[in-house]
Tab-separated table of C-alpha atoms in Angstrom:
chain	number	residue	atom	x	y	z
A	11	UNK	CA	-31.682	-17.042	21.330
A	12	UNK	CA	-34.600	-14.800	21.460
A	13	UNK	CA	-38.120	-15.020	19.988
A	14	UNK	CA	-38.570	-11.461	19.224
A	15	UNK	CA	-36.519	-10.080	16.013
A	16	UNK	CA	-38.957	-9.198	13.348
A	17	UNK	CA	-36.577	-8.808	10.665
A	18	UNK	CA	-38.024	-10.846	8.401
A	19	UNK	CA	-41.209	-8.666	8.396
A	20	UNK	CA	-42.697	-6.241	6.217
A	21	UNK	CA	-41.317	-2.960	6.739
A	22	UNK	CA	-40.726	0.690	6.194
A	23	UNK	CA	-38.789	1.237	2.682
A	24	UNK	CA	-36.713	3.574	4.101
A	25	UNK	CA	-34.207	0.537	5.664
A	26	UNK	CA	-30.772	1.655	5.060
A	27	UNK	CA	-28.685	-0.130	2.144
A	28	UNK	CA	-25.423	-1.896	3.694
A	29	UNK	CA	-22.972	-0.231	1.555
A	30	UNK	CA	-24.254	3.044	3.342
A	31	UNK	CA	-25.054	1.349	6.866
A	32	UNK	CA	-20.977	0.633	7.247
A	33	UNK	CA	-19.950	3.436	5.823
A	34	UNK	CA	-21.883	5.410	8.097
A	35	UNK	CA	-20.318	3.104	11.308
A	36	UNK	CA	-16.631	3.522	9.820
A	37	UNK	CA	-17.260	7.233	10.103
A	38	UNK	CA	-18.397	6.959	13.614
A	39	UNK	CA	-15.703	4.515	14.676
A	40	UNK	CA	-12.429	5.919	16.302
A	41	UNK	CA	-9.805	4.502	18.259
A	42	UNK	CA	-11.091	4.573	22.045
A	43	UNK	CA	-8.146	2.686	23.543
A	44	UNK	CA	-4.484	3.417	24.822
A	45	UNK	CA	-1.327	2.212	24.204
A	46	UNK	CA	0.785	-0.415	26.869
A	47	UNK	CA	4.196	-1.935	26.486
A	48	UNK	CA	3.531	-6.231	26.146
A	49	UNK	CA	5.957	-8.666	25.943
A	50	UNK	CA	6.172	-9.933	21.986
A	51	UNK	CA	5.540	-13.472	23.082
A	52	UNK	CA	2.451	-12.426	24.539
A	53	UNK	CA	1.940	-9.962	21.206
A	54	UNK	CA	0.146	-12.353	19.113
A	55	UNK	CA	-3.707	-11.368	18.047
A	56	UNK	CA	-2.628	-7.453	19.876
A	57	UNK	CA	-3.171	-4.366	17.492
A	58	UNK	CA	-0.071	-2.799	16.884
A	59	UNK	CA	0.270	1.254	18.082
A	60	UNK	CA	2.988	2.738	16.367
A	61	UNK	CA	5.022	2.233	13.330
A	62	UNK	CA	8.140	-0.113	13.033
A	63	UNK	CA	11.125	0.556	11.009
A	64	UNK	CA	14.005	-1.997	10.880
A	65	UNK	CA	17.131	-1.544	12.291
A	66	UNK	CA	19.698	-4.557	10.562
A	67	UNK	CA	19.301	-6.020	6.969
A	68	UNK	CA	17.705	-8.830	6.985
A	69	UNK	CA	19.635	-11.670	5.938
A	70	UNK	CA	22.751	-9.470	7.819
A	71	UNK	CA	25.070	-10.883	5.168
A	72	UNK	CA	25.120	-13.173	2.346
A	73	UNK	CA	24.306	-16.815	3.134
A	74	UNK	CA	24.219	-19.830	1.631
A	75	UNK	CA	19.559	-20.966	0.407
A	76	UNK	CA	20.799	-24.488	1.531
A	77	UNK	CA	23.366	-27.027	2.243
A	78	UNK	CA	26.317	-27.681	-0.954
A	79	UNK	CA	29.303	-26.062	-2.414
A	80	UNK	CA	30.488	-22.475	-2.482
A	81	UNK	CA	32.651	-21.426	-5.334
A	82	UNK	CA	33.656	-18.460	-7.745
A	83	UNK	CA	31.485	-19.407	-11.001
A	84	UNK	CA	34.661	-18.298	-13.266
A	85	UNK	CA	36.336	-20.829	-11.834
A	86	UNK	CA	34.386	-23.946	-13.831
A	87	UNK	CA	35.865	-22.691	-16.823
A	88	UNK	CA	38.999	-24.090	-15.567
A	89	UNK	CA	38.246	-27.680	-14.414
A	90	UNK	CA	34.905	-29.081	-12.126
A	91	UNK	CA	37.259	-30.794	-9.819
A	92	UNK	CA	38.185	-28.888	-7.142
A	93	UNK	CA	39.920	-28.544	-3.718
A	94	UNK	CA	37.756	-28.093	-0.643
A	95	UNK	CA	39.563	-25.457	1.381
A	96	UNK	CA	37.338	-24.802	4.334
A	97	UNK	CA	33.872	-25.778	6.257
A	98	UNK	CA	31.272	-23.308	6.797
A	99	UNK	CA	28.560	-23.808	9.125
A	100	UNK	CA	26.061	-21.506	10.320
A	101	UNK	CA	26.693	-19.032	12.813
A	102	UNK	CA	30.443	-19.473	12.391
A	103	UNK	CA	32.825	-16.691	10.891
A	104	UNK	CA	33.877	-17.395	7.006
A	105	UNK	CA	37.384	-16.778	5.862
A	106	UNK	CA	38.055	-15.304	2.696
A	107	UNK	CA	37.515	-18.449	-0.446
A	108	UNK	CA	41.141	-19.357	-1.707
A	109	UNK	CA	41.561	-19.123	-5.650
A	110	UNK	CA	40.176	-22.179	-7.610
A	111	UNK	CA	38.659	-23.970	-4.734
A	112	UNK	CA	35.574	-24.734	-3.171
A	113	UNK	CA	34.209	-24.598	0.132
A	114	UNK	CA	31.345	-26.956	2.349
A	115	UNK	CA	29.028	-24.773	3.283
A	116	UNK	CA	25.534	-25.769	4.943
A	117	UNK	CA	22.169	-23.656	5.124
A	118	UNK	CA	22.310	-20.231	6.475
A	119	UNK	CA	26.236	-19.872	6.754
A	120	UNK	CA	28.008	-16.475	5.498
A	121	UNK	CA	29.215	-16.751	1.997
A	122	UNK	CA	32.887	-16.334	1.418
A	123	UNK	CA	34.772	-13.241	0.007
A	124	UNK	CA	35.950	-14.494	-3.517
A	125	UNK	CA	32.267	-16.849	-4.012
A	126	UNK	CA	29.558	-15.877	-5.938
A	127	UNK	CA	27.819	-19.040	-6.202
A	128	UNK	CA	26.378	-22.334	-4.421
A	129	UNK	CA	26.025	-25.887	-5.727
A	130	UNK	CA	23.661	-27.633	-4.057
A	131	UNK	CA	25.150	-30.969	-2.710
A	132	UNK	CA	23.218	-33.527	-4.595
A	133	UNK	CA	24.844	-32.027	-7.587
A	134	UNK	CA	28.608	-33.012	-6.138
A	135	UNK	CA	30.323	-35.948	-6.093
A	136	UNK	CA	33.678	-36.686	-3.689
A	137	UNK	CA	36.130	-37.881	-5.355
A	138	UNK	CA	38.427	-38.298	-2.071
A	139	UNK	CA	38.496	-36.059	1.156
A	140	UNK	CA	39.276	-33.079	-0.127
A	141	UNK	CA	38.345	-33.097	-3.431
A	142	UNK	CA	35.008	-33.080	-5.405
A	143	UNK	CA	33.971	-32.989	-8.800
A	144	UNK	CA	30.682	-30.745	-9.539
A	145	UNK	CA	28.576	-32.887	-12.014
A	146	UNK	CA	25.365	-30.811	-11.688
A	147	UNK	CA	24.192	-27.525	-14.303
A	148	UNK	CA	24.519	-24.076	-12.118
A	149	UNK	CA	24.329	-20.226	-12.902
A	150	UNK	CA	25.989	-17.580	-11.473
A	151	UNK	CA	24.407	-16.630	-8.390
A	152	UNK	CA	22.642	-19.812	-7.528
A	153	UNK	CA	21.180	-20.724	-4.094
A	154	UNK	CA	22.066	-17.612	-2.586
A	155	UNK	CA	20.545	-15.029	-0.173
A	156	UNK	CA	21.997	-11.268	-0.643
A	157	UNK	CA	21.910	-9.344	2.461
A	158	UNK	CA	18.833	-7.461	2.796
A	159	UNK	CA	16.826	-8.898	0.398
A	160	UNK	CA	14.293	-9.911	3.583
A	161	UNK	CA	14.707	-6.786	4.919
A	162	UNK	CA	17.357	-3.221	4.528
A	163	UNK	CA	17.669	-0.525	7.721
A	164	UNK	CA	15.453	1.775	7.356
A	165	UNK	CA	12.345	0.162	5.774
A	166	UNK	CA	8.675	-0.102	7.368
A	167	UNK	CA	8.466	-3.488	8.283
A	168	UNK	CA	4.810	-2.800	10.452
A	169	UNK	CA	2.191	-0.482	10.114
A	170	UNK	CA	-0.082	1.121	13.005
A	171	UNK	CA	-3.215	-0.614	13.385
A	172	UNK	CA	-1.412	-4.361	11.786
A	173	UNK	CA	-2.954	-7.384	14.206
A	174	UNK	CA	-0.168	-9.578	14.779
A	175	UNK	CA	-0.063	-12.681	13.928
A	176	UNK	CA	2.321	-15.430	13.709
A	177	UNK	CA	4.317	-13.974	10.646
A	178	UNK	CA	4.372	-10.743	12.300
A	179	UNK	CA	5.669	-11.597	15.399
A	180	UNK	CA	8.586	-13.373	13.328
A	181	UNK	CA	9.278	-10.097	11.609
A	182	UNK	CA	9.346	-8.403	14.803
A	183	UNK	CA	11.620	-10.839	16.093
A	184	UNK	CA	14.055	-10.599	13.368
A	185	UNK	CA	15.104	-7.053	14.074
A	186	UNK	CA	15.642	-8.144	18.221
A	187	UNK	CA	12.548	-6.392	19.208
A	188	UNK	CA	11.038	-8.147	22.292
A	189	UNK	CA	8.472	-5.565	23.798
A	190	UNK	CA	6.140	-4.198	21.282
A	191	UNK	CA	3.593	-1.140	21.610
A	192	UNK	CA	-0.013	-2.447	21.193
A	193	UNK	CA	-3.481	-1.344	22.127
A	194	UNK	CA	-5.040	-2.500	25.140
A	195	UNK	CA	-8.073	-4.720	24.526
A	196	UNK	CA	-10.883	-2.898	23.812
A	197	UNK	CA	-13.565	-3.778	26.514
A	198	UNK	CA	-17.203	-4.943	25.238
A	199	UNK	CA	-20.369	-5.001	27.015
A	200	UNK	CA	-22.263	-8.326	25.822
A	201	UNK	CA	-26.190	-7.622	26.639
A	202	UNK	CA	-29.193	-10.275	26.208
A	203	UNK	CA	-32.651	-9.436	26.688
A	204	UNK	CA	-35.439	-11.247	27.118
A	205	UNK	CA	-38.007	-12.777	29.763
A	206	UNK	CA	-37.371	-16.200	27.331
A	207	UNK	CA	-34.038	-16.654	27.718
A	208	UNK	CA	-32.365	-18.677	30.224
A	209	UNK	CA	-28.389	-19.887	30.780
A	210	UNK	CA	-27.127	-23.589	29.084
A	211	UNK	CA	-26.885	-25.288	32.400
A	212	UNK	CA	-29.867	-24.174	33.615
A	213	UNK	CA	-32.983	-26.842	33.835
A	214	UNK	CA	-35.097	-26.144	30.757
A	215	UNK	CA	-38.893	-25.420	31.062
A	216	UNK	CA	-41.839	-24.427	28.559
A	217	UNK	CA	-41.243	-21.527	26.884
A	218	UNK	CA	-38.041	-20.923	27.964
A	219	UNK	CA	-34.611	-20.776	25.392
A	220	UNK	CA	-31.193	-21.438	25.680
A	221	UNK	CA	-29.181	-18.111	25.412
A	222	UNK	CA	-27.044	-19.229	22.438
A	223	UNK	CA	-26.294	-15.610	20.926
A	224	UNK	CA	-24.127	-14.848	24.875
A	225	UNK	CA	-21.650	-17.256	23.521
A	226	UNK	CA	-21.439	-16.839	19.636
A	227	UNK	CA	-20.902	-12.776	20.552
A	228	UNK	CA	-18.496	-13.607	23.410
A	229	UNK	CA	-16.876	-16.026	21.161
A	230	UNK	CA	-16.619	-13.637	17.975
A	231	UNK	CA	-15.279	-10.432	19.963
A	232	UNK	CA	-12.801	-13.203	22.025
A	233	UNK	CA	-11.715	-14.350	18.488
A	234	UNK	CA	-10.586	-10.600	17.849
A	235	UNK	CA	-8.524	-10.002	21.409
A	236	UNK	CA	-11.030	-8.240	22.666
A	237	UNK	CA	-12.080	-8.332	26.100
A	238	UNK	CA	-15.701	-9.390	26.705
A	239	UNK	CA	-17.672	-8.199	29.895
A	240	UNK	CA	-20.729	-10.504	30.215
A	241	UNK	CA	-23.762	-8.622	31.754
A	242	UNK	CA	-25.607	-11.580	31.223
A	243	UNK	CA	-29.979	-10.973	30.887
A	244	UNK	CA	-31.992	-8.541	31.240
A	245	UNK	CA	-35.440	-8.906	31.836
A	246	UNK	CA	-38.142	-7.496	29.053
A	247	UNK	CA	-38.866	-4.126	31.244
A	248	UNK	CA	-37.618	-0.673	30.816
A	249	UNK	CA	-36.453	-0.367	34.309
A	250	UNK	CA	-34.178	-2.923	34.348
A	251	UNK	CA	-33.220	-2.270	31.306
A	252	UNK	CA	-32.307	1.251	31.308
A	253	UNK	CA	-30.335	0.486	34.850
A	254	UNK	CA	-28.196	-2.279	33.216
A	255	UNK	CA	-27.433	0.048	29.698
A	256	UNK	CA	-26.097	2.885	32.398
A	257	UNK	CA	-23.875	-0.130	34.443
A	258	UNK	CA	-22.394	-1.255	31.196
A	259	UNK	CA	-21.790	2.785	29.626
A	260	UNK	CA	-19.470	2.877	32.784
A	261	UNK	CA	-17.430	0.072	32.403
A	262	UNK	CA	-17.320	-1.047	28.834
A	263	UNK	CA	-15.682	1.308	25.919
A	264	UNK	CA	-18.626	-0.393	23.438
A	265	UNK	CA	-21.725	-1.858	24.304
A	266	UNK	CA	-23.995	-4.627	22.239
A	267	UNK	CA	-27.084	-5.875	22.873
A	268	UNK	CA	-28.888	-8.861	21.441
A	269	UNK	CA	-33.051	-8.420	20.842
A	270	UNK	CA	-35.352	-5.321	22.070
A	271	UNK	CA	-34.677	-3.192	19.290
A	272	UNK	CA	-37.363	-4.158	16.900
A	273	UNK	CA	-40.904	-3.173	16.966
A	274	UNK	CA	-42.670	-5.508	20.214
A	275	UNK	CA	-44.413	-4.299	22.897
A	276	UNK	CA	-41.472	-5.944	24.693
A	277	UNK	CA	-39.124	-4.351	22.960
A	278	UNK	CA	-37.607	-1.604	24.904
A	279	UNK	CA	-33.800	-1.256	24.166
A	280	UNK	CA	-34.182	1.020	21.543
A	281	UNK	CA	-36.543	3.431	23.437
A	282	UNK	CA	-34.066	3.078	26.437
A	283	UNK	CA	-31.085	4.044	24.226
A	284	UNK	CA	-32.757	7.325	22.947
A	285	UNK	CA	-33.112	8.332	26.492
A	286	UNK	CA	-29.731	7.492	27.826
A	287	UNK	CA	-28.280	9.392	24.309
A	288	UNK	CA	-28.861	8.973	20.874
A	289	UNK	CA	-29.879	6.727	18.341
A	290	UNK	CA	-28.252	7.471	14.825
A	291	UNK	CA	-29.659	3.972	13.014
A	292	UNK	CA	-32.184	2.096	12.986
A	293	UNK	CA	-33.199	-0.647	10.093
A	294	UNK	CA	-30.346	-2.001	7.409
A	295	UNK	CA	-32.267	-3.343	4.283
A	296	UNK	CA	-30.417	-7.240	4.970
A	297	UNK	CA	-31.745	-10.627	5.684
A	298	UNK	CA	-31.217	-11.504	8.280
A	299	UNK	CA	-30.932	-8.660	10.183
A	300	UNK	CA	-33.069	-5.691	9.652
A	301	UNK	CA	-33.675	-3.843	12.963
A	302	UNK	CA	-29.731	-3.613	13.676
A	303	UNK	CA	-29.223	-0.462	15.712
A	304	UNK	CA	-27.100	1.988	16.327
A	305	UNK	CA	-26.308	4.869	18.736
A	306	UNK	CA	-24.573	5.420	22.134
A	307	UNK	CA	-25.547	5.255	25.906
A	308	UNK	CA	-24.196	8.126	28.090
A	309	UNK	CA	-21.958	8.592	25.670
A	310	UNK	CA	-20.384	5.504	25.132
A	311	UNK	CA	-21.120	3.611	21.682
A	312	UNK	CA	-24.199	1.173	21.388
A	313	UNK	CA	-24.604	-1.717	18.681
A	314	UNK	CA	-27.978	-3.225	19.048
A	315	UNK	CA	-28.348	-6.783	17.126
A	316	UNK	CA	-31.449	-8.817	16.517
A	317	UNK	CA	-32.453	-11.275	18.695
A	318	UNK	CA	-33.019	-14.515	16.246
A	319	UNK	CA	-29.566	-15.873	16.392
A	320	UNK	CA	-28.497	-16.158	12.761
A	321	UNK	CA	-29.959	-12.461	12.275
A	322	UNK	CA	-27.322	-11.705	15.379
A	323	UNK	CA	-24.515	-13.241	13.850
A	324	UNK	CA	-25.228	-11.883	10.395
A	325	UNK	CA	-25.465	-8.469	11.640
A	326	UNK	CA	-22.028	-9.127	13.748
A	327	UNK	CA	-20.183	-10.445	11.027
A	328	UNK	CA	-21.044	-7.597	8.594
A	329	UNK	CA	-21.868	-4.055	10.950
A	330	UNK	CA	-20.376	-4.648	14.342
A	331	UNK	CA	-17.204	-6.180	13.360
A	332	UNK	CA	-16.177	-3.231	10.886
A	333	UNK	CA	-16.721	-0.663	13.378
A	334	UNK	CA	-15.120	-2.881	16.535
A	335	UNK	CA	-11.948	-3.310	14.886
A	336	UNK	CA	-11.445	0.622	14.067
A	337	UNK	CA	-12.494	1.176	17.733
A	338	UNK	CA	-9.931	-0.963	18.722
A	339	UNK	CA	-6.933	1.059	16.386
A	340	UNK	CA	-6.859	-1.855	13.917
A	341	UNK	CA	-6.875	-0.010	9.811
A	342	UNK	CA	-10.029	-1.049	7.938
A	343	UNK	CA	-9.880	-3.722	5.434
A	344	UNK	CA	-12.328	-4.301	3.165
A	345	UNK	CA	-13.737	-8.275	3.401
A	346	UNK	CA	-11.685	-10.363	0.097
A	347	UNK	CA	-14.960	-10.815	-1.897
A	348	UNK	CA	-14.799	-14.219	-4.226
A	349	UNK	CA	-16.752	-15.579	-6.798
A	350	UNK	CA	-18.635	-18.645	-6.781
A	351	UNK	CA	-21.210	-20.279	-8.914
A	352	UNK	CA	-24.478	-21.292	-7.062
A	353	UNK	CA	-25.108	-24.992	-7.362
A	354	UNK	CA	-28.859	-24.298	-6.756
A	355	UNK	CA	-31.727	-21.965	-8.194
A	356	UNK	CA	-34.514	-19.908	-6.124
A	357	UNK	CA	-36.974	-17.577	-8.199
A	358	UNK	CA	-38.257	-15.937	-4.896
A	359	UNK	CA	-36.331	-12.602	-5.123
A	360	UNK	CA	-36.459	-10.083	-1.489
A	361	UNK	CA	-36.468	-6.760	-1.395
A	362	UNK	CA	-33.405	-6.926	0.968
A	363	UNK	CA	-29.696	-7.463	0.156
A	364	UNK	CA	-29.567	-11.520	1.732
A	365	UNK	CA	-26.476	-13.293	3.322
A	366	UNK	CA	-27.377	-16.806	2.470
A	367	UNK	CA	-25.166	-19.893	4.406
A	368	UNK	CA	-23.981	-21.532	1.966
A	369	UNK	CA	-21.215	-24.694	2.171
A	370	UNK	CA	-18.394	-25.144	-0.970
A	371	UNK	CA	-18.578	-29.015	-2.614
A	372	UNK	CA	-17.044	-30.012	-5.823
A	373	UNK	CA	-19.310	-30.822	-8.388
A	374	UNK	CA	-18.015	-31.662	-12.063
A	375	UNK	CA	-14.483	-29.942	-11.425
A	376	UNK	CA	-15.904	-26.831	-10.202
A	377	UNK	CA	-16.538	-25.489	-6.867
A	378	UNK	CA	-20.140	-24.419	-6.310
A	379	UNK	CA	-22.502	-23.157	-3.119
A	380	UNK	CA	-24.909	-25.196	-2.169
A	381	UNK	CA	-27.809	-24.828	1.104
A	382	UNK	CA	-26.710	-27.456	4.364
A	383	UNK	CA	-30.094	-26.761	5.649
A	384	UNK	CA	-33.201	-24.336	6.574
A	385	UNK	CA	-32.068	-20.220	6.139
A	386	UNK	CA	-34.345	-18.963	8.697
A	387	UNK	CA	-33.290	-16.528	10.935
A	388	UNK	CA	-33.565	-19.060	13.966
A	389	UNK	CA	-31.994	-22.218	12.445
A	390	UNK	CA	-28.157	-21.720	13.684
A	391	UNK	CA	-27.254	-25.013	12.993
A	392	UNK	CA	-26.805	-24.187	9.236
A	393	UNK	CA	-24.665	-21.457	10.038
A	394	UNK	CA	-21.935	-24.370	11.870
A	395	UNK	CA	-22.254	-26.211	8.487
A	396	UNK	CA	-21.800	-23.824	5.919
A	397	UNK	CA	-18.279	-22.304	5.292
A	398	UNK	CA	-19.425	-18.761	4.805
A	399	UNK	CA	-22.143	-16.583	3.012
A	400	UNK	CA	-22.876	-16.367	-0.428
A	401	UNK	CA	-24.398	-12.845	-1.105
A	402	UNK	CA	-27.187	-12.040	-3.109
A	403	UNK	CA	-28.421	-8.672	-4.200
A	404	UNK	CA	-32.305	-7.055	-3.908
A	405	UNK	CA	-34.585	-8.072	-6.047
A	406	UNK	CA	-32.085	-10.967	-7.728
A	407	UNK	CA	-33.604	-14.951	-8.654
A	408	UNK	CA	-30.664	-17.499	-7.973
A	409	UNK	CA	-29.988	-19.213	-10.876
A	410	UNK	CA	-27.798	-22.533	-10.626
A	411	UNK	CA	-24.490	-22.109	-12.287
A	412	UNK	CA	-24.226	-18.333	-11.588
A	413	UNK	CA	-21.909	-16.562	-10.279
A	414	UNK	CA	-22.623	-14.543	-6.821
A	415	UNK	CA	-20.300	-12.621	-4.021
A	416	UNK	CA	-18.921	-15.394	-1.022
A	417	UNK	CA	-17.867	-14.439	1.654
A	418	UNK	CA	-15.707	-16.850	3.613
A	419	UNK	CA	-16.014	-17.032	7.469
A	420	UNK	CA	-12.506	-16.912	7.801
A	421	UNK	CA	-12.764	-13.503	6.877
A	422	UNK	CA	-14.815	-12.463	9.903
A	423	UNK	CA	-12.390	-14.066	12.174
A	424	UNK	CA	-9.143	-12.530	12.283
């Protein structure tokens, strides 16, 4: 945490609006990492670098949805007694289904030449040991897979820039792929600063704050298999502060900082920035979050964050985490916007576009937001309680029972 953010004070009118703010960081975003070879057990939460196509049809045959009775359907018109002539179990090679008789077959084995149709077995009943009598209603076609209908040669089955996850990995697997071509994780800088701030562990003394925005960041751009490079806190001079930006421009591919880019006296990041490179953006008209930051530092990208730690995780969630992904090959995705019905009112209106936590309850068979606490930019606490942000335009009263923009956390996290 740090004390000095100011986002929550007057300022110029000429803050950026969000839409444009990400646009703007989506146009400056490019891939800045190479492709490696890794293992696809070790694939999951990696960012795909090339296209795959498949190679076999997936089922690689006809196959039997679940355990029963094979049988030609034309058959039944004869008699619903019938001969079982052979046992098919998965894995195992089928022979050809004799005429007017029935097969076992279990989950996943081939379907015979000659059957076009599976009973399942609850709907059979023996009538000795080789003979059963199908009591159940079936159509033609029942209970069975067709080859390919997963998957046929020759189809994309991944995209460049996918993040794989479980499913993913499954597809992969299903065509025998066991290396996969990924990006390597992109490497971040993580950069406090502040005279406040000291480390949780640390024996706590007047004036002094826990650095809790170190671990959400470090936590956030972990979440997204990226590699974190902690460069821990920098004191409120320039000095230091311009010697630590150069350290981190030559061994990070992105670097983000957390407080010194408002307005202080003590703020020097953004002044340091302009004189290592450029800075492209300053101000986003959100709360929390105004004086985000952008630029780069010898070159190498900068995000600069507010110091208050909601205003830092705000600004995360919704401007760094756009341009991250890109940087690290994934496609952009635009956040799944829902709508949800406030369960409170507020007539105070802001100037600023506000990202309000908000938690979901049930109240009178309808899901509705609802405040778990404070919204100040300081008060983090809320921000474990609530289950994402409910999003409410400039200059806009909340009125209970309408509907707003949410935005779930889970969105931000994968």
């Amino acid at each position: 945490m740090s004390k000095k953010c100011g986002c929550d004070t007057a300022g110029s009118t000429s803050l950026m609006p969000l839409s444009e703010a990400v646009q703007q960081l989506l146009f400056e975003a490019r891939c800045l990492v190479e492709a490696e070879v890794c293992p696809l057990h070790k694939a999951s939460g990696r960012v795909l670098a090339q296209d795959y196509i498949a190679r076999y049809a997936v089922p690689p045959t006809d196959n039997s949805a679940m355990d029963g009775y094979a049988l030609s359907f034309d058959d039944l018109t004869v008699s619903r007694a019938m001969r079982v002539s052979q046992r098919i179990q998965a894995g195992s090679l089928a022979q050809p289904l004799e005429k007017g008789t029935c097969c076992r077959i279990f989950t996943g084995a081939p379907i015979p030449f000659g059957a076009d149709t599976v009973i399942m077995q609850e709907h059979v009943e023996p009538l000795n040991d080789d003979v059963v009598y199908l009591i159940g209603s079936m159509a033609k076609g029942d209970h069975i897979r067709l080859a390919g209908e997963d998957l046929k040669p020759g189809d994309k089955i991944l995209s460049k820039g996918v993040r794989l996850g479980p499913a993913e990995c499954g597809v992969l697997a299903s065509q025998g792929i066991d290396k996969v071509s990924v990006f390597r994780p992109l490497k971040v800088a993580v950069l406090a600063t502040g005279d406040e701030l000291i480390q949780p562990g640390q024996p706590w003394s007047q004036g002094k704050l826990f650095n809790s925005n170190r671990y959400t960041l470090m936590a956030g751009i972990e979440s997204l298999g990226m590699q974190v490079i902690d460069m821990g806190v920098v004191k409120d001079e320039a000095l230091a502060t311009q010697a630590i930006l150069q350290k981190a421009s030559e061994i990070a591919d992105v670097i983000i900082t957390t407080g010194g880019v408002s307005v202080g006296e003590a703020d020097f990041v953004r002044d340091c920035v302009a004189q290592s490179g450029h800075l492209t953006l300053w101000g986003v008209a959100i709360k929390p979050g105004k004086p985000f930051a952008f630029g780069d530092v010898h070159g190498v990208p900068f995000l600069g964050l507010p110091g208050n730690p909601v205003a830092s995780l705000v600004t995360f969630d919704v401007l760094a985490l756009p341009y991250l992904r890109q940087c690290q090959g994934m496609k952009y995705k635009p956040l799944t916007e829902y709508k949800i019905r406030a369960g409170f009112s507020r007539s105070k209106t802001l100037a600023r576009q506000e990202f309000l936590r908000v938690s979901l309850v049930n109240r009178d068979d309808q899901t509705v937001a609802i405040l778990p606490g404070s919204q100040g930019s300081g008060v983090l606490s809320t921000a474990s309680e609530a289950d994402g942000y409910l999003v409410i335009p400039p200059l806009t009263p909340i009125q209970k029972g309408d509907v707003y923009a949410y935005l779930p956390y889970s969105g931000f996290r994968w």
